[in-house]
mmCIF file of C-alpha atoms and ligand atoms in Angstrom:
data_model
loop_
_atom_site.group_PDB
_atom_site.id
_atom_site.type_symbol
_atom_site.label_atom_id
_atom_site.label_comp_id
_atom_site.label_asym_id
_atom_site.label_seq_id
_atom_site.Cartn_x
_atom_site.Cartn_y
_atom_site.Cartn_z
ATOM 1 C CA UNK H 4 61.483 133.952 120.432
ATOM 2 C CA UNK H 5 60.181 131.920 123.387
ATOM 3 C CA UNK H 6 59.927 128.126 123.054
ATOM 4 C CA UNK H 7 56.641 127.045 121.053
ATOM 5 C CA UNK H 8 54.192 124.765 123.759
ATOM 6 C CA UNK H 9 53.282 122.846 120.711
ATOM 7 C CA UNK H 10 55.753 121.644 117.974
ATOM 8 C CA UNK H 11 53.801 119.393 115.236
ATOM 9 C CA UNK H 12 56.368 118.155 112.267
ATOM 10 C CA UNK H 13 54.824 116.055 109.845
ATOM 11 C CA UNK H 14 52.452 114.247 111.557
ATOM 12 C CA UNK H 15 50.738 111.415 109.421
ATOM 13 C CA UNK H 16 47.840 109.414 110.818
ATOM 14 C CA UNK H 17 46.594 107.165 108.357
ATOM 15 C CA UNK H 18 43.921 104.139 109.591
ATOM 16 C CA UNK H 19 43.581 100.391 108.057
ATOM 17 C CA UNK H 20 40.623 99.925 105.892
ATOM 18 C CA UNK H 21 38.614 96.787 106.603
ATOM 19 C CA UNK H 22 39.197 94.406 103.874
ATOM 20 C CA UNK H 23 34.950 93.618 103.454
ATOM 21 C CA UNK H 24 35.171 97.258 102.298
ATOM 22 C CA UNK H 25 37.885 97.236 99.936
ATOM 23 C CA UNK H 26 41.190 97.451 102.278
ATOM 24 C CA UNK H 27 43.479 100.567 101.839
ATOM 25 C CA UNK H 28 43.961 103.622 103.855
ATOM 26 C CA UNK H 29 42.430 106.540 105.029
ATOM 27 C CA UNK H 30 45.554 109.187 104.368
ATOM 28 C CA UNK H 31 43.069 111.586 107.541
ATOM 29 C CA UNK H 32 46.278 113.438 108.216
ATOM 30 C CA UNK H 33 49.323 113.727 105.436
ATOM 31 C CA UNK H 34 51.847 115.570 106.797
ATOM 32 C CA UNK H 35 51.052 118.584 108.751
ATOM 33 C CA UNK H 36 53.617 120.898 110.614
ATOM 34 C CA UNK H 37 52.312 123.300 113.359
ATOM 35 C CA UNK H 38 53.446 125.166 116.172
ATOM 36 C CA UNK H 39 51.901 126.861 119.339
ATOM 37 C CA UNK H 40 53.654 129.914 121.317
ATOM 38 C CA UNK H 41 53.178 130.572 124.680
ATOM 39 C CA UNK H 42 48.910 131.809 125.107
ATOM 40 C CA UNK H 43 48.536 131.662 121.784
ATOM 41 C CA UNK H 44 45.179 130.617 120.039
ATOM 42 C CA UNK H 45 45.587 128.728 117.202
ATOM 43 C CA UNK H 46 42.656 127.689 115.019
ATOM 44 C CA UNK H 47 42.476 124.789 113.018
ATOM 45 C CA UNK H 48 39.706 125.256 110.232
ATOM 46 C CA UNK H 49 38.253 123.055 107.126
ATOM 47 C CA UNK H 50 35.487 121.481 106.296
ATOM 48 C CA UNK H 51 34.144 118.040 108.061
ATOM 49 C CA UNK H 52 36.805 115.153 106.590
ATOM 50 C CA UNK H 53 39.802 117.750 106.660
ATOM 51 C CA UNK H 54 41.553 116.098 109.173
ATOM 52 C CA UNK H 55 41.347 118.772 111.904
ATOM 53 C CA UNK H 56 40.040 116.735 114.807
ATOM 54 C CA UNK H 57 42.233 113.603 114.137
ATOM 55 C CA UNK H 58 45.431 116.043 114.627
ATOM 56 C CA UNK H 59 43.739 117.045 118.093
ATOM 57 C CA UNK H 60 42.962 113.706 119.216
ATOM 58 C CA UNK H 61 46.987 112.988 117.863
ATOM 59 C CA UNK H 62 48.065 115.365 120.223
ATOM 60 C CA UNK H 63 47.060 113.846 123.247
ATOM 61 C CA UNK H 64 47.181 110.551 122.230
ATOM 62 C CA UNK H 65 44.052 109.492 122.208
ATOM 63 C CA UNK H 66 45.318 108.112 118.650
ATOM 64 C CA UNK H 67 48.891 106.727 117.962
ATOM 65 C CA UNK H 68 50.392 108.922 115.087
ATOM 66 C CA UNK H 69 51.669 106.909 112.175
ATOM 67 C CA UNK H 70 54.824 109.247 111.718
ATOM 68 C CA UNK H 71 56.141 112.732 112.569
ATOM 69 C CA UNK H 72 56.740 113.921 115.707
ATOM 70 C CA UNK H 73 54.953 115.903 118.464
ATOM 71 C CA UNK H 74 56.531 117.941 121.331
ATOM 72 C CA UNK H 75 55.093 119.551 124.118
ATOM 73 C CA UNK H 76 57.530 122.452 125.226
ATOM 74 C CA UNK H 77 60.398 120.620 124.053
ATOM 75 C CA UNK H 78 59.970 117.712 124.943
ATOM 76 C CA UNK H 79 58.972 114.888 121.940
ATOM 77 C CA UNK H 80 55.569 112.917 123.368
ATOM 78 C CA UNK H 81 54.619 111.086 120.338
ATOM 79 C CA UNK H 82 55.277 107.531 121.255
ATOM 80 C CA UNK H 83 54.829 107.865 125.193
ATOM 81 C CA UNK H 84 53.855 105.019 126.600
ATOM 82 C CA UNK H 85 51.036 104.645 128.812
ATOM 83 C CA UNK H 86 53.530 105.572 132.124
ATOM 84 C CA UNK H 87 54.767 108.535 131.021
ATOM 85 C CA UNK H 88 51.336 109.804 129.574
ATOM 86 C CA UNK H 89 50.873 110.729 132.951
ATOM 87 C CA UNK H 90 52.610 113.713 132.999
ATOM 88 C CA UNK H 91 51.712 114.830 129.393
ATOM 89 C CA UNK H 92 48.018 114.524 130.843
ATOM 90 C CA UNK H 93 48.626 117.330 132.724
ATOM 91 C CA UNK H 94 50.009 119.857 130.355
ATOM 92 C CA UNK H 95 47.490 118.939 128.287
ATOM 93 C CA UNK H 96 43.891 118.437 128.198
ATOM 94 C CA UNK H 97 40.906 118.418 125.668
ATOM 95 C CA UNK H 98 37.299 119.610 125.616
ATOM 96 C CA UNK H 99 34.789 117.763 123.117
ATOM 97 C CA UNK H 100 32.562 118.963 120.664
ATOM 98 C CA UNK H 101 29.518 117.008 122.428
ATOM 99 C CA UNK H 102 29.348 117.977 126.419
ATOM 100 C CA UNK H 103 26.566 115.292 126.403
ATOM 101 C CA UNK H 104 28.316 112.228 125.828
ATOM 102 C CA UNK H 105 32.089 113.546 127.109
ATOM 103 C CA UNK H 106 30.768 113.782 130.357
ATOM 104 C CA UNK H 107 29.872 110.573 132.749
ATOM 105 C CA UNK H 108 26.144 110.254 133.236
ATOM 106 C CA UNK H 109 26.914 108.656 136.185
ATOM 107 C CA UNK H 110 29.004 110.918 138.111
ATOM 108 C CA UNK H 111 27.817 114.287 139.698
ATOM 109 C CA UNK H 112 29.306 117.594 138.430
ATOM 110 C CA UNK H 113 31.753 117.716 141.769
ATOM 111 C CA UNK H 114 33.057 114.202 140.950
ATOM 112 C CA UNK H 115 33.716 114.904 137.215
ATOM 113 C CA UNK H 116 35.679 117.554 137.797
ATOM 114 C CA UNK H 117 37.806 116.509 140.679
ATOM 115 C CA UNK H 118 38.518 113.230 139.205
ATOM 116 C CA UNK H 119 41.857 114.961 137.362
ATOM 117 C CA UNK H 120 42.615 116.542 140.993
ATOM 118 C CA UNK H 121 42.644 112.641 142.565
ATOM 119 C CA UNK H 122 44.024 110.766 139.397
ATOM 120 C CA UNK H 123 47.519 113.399 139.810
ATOM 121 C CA UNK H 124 46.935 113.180 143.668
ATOM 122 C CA UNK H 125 47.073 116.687 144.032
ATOM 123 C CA UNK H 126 44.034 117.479 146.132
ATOM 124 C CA UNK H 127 41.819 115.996 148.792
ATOM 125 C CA UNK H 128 39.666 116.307 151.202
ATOM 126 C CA UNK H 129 38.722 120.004 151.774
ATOM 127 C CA UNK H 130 41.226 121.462 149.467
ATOM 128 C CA UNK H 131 39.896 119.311 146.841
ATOM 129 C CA UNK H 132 36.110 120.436 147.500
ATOM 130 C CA UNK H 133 37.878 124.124 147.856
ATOM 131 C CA UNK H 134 39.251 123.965 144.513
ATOM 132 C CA UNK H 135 36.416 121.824 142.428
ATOM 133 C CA UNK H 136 34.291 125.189 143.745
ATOM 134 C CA UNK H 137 36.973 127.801 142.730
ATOM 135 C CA UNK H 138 36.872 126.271 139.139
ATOM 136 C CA UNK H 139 33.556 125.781 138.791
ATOM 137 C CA UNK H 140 33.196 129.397 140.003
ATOM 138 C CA UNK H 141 35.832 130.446 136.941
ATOM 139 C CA UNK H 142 33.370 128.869 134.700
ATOM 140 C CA UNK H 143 30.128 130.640 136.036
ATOM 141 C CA UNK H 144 28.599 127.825 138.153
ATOM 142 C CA UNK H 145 28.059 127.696 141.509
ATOM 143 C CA UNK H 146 28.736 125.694 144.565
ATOM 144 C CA UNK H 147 25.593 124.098 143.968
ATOM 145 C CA UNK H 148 26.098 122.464 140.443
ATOM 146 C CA UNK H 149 28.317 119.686 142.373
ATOM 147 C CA UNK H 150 25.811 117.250 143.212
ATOM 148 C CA UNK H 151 24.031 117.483 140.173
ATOM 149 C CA UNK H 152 24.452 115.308 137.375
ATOM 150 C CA UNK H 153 24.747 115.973 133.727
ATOM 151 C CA UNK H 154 21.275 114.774 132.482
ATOM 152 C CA UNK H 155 20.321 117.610 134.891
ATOM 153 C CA UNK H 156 21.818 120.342 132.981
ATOM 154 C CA UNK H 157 21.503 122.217 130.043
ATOM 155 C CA UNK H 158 24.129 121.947 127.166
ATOM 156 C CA UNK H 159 25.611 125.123 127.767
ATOM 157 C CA UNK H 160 26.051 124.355 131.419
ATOM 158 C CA UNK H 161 27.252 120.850 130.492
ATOM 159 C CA UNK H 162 30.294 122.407 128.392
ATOM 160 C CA UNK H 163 31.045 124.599 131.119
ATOM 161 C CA UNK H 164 31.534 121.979 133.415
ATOM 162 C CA UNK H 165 33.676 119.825 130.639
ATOM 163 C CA UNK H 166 35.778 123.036 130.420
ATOM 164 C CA UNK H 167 36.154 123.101 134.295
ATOM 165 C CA UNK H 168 37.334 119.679 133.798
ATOM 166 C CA UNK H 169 39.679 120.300 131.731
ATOM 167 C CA UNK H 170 41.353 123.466 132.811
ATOM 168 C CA UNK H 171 41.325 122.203 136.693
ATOM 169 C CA UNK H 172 44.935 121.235 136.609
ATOM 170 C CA UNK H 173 45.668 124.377 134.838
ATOM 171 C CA UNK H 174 47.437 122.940 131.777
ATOM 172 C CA UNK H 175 49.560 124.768 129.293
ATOM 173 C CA UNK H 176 47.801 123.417 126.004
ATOM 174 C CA UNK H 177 43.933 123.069 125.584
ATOM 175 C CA UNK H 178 42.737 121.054 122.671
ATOM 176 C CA UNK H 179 39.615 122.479 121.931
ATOM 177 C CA UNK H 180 37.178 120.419 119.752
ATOM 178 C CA UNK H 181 34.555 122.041 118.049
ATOM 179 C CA UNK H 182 33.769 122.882 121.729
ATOM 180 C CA UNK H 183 30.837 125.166 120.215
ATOM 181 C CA UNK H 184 29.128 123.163 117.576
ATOM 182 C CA UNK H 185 26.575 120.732 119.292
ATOM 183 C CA UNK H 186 25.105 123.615 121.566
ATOM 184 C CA UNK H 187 22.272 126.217 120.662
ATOM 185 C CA UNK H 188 23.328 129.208 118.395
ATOM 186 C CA UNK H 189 22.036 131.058 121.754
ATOM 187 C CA UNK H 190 24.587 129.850 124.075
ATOM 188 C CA UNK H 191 27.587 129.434 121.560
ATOM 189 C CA UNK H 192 28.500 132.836 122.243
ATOM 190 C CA UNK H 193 28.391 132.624 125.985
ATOM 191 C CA UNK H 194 30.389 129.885 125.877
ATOM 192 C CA UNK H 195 33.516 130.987 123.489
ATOM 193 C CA UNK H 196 33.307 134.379 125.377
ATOM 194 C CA UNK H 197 33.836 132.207 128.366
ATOM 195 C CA UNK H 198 36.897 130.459 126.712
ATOM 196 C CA UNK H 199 38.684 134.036 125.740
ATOM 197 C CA UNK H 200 38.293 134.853 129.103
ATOM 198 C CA UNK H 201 39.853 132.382 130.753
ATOM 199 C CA UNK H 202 42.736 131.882 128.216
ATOM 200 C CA UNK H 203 43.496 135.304 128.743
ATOM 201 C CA UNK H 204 42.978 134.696 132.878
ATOM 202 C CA UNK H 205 44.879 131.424 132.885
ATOM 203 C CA UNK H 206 47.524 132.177 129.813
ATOM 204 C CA UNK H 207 46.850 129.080 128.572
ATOM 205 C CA UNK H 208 47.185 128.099 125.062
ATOM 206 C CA UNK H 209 45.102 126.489 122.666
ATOM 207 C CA UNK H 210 44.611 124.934 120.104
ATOM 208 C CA UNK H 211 41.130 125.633 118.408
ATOM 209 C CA UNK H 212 39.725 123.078 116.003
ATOM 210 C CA UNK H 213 36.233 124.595 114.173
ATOM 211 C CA UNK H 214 34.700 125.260 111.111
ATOM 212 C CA UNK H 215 32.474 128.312 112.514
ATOM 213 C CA UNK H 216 34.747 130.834 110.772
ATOM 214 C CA UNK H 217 33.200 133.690 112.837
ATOM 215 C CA UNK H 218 34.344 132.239 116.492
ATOM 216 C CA UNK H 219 37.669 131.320 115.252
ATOM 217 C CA UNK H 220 38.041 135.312 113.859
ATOM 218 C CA UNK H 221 36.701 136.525 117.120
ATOM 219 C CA UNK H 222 38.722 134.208 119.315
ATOM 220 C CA UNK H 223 41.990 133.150 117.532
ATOM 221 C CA UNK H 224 45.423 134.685 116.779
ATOM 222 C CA UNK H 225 46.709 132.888 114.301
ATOM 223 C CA UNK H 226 44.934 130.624 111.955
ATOM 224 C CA UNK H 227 45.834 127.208 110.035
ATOM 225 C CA UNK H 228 43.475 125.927 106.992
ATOM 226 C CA UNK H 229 43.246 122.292 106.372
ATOM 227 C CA UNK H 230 41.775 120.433 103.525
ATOM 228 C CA UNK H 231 42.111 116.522 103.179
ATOM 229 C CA UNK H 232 44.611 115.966 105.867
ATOM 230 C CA UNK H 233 46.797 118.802 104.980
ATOM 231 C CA UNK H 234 47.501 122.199 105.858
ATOM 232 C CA UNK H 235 46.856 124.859 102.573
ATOM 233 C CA UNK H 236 47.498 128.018 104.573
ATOM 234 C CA UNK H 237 48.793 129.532 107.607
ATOM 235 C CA UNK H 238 48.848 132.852 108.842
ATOM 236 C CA UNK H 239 48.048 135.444 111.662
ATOM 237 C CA UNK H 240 44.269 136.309 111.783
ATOM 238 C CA UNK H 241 44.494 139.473 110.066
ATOM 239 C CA UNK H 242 46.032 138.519 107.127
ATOM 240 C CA UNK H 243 44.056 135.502 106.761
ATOM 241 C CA UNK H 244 40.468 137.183 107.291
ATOM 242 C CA UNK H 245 41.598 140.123 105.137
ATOM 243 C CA UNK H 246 43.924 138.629 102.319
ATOM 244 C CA UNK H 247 43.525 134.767 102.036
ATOM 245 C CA UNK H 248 45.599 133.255 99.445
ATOM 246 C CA UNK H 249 44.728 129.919 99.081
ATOM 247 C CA UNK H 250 41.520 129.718 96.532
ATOM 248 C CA UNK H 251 40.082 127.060 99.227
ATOM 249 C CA UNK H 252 40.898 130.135 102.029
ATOM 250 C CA UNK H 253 39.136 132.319 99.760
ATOM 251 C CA UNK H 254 35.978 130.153 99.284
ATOM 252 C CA UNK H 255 35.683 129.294 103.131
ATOM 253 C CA UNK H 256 35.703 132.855 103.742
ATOM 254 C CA UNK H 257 33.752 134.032 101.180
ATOM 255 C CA UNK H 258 30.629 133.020 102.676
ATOM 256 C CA UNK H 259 31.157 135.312 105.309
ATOM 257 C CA UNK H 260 29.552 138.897 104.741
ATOM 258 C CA UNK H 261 32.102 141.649 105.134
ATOM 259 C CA UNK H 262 31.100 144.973 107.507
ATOM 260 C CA UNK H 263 32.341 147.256 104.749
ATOM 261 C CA UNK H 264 29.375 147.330 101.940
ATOM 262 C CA UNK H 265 31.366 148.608 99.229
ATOM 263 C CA UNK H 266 34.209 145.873 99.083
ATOM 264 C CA UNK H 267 30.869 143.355 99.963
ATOM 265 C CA UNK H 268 28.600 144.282 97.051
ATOM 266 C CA UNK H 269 32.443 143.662 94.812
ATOM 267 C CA UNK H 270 32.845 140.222 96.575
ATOM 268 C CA UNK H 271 30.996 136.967 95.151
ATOM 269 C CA UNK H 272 30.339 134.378 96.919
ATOM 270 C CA UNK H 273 32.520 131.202 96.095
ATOM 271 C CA UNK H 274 30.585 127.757 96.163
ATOM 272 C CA UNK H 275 32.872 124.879 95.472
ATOM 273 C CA UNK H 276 30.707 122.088 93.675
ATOM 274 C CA UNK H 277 31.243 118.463 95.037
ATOM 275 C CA UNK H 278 32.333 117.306 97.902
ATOM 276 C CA UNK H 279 35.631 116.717 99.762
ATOM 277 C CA UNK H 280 37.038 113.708 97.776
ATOM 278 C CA UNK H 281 37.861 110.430 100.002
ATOM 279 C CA UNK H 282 40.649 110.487 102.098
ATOM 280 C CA UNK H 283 41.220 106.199 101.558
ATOM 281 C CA UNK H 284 41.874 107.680 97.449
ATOM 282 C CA UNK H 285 43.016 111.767 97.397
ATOM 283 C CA UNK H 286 43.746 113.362 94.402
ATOM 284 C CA UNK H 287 46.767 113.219 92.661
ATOM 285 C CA UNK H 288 48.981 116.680 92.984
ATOM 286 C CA UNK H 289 47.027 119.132 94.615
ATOM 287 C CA UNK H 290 44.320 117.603 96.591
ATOM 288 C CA UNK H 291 42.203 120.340 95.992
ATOM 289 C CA UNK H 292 42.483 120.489 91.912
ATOM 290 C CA UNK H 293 39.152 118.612 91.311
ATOM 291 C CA UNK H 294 37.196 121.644 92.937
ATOM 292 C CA UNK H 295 39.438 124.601 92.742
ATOM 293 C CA UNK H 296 38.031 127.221 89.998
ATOM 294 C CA UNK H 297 41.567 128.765 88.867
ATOM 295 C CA UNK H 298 43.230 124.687 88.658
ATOM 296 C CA UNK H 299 45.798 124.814 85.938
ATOM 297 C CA UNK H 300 46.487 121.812 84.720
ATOM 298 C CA UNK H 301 48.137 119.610 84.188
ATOM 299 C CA UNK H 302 50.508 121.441 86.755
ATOM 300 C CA UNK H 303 47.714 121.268 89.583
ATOM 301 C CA UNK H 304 46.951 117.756 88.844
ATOM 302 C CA UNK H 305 50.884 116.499 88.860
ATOM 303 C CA UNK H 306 52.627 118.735 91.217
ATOM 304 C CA UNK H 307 52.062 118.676 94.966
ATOM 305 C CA UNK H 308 52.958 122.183 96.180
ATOM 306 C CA UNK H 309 54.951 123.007 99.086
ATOM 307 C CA UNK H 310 53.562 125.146 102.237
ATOM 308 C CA UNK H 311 55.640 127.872 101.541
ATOM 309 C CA UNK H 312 56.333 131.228 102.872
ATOM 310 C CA UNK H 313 55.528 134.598 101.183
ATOM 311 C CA UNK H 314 54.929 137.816 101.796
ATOM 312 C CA UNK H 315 56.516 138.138 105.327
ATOM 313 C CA UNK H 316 57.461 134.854 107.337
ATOM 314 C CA UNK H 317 54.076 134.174 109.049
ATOM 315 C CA UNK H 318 52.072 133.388 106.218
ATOM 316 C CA UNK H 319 52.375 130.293 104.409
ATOM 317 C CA UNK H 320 50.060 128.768 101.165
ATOM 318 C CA UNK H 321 50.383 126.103 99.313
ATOM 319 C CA UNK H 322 49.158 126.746 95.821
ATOM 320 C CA UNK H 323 51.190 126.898 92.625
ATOM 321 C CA UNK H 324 49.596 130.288 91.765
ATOM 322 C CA UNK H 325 50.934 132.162 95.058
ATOM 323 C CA UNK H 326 53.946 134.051 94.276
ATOM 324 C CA UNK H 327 56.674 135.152 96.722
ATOM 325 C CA UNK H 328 55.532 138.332 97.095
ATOM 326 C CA UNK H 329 52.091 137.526 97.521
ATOM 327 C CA UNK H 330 50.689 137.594 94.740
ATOM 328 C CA UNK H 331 47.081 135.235 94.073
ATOM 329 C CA UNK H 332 44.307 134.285 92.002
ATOM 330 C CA UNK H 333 41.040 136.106 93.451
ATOM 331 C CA UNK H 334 38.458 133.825 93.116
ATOM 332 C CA UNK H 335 35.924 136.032 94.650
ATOM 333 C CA UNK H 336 36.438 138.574 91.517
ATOM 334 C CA UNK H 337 36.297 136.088 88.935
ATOM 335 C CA UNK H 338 38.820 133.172 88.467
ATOM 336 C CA UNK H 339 40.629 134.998 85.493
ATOM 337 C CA UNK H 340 43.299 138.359 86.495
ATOM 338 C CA UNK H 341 45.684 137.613 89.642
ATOM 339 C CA UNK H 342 45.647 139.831 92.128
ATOM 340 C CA UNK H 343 48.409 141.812 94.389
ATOM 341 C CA UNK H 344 46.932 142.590 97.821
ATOM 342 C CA UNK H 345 48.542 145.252 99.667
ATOM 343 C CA UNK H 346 49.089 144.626 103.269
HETATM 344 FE FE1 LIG R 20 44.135 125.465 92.830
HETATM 345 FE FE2 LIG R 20 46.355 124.639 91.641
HETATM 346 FE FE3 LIG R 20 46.529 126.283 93.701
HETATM 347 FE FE4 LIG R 20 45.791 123.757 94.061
HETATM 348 S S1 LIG R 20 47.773 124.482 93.338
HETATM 349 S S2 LIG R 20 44.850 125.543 94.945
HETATM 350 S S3 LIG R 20 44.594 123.397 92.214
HETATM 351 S S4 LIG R 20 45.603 126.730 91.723
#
């Protein structure tokens, strides 16, 4: 198997609380392990608070972890200083949920996305002008967009030219932030059917962060679940769409309709009651025991279970009530009878 791009091993980022409100920690990310093949998609789902976009912004340092280790194809980045950032800014860049304010309202559209092309000294002069053009073409703008700037353009436009910025050095690993989320349901599709097209153009690969389950089944091919700074399941799209194991995979998913009407009219929909608990005090055990509807306790409430693998190496849960072979609770029949899904 080729060398993974991306190599996360318990990474831990927790953040000082300010004494005037109470001191402590916020525990955003508790130990996650991921890793990224060569133009591969990964998405990184959960609900706002999981700890999804802290792991991005880990990964290219725009926060120091607080342990684990990160390596970019091989090579172990996570305490780079600021000299040798230099080169792990150019294998790997990140596009921001809000084009709006990731973009300088200062500089025109030509300017924003050359500045990687002067900051690496690769480009200048003509070539530079050749290739802002060439990428801003590969995003569907024209020549024309360079002297405008980015109070001049729509939201849709403004991501494309923050994804032009970002894929101009052609890096190996895109972070992609909720890249969707802030724009009009009318352009979110243009813009992730932009993305698959030029991952699959480029080969780059990526690491989708999102909680629009839809884009991430469309666009992804392998998915990772996270709920309070931990990952609760992991497994190739398929599987995960059609057999989630985790009761918290299960809920998430359950709220999307299914084409087949039969198995939908079978399905409930699963809505968990409260909200995500604090990360600065997470529950005990299981973090997700004070919502889950099948909690068994006090095993759930004690025990923290291990992301394990069952059912064929690339699918991993962490629930007490997965068995080796696969076996789960189906919360979207009714909490009582597990169930063995055939794959
Ligand atoms: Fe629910 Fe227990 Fe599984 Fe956690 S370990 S998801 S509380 S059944």
């Amino acid at each position: 198997m080729s060398e993974p791009v991306l190599e996360i091993s318990g990474l831990r980022k927790y953040f000082d609380v300010d004494r005037s409100r109470g001191g402590g920690k916020v525990y955003a990310v508790d130990g996650v392990d991921l890793s990224i093949g060569p133009g591969e998609m990964v998405g990184l789902v959960g609900e706002s608070g999981s700890g999804k976009s802290t792991v991005g912004k880990c990964v290219v340092r725009l926060l120091e972890p607080t342990a684990g280790s990160i390596k970019i194809h091989g090579r172990d980045v996570t305490h780079l200083r600021q000299r040798s950032l230099r080169h792990l800014r150019r294998q790997v860049h990140m596009v921001f949920q809000d084009p709006h304010s990731s973009l300088n309202p200062r500089m025109q559209v030509g300017a924003v996305v050359a500045e990687p092309l002067r900051m690496h000294r690769i480009a200048r002069g003509k070539d530079l002008t050749r290739r802002v053009d060439e990428m801003l073409e590969r995003v569907g703008l024209g020549p024309e967009m360079r002297s405008r700037y980015p109070h001049e353009l729509s939201g849709g436009q403004r991501q494309r030219v923050g994804l032009a910025r970002s894929l101009v050095l052609e890096p190996s690993l895109l972070i992609a932030d909720e890249p969707v989320s802030a724009l009009d349901v009318s352009v979110q599709a243009s813009i992730i059917n932009l993305l698959l097209d030029l991952q699959r153009d480029m080969g780059f690969s990526c690491l989708f962060i999102a909680h629009d389950l839809a884009a991430v089944e469309f666009l992804c091919n392998r998915v990772a679940v996270m709920y309070l700074g931990r990952i609760v399941e992991e497994s190739s799209r398929e599987e995960l769409f059609k057999h989630p194991r985790h009761p918290y995979s299960q809920s998430l998913l359950s709220a999307i309709p299914l084409p087949d009407p039969p198995v939908q009219r079978e399905r409930k929909r699963v809505v968990l009651t409260g909200d995500i608990p604090s990360p600065v005090n997470p529950p005990s055990g299981c973090h997700f025991h004070t919502r889950c509807p099948v909690a068994e306790l006090p095993l759930c409430r004690d025990r923290d279970p291990e992301l394990i693998a069952h059912h064929g190496q690339g699918h991993r849960t962490a629930c007490h009530l997965v068995h080796a072979d696969g076996t789960a609770p189906d919360i979207t029949k009714g909490a009582g009878p597990l169930v063995h899904h055939e794959t």
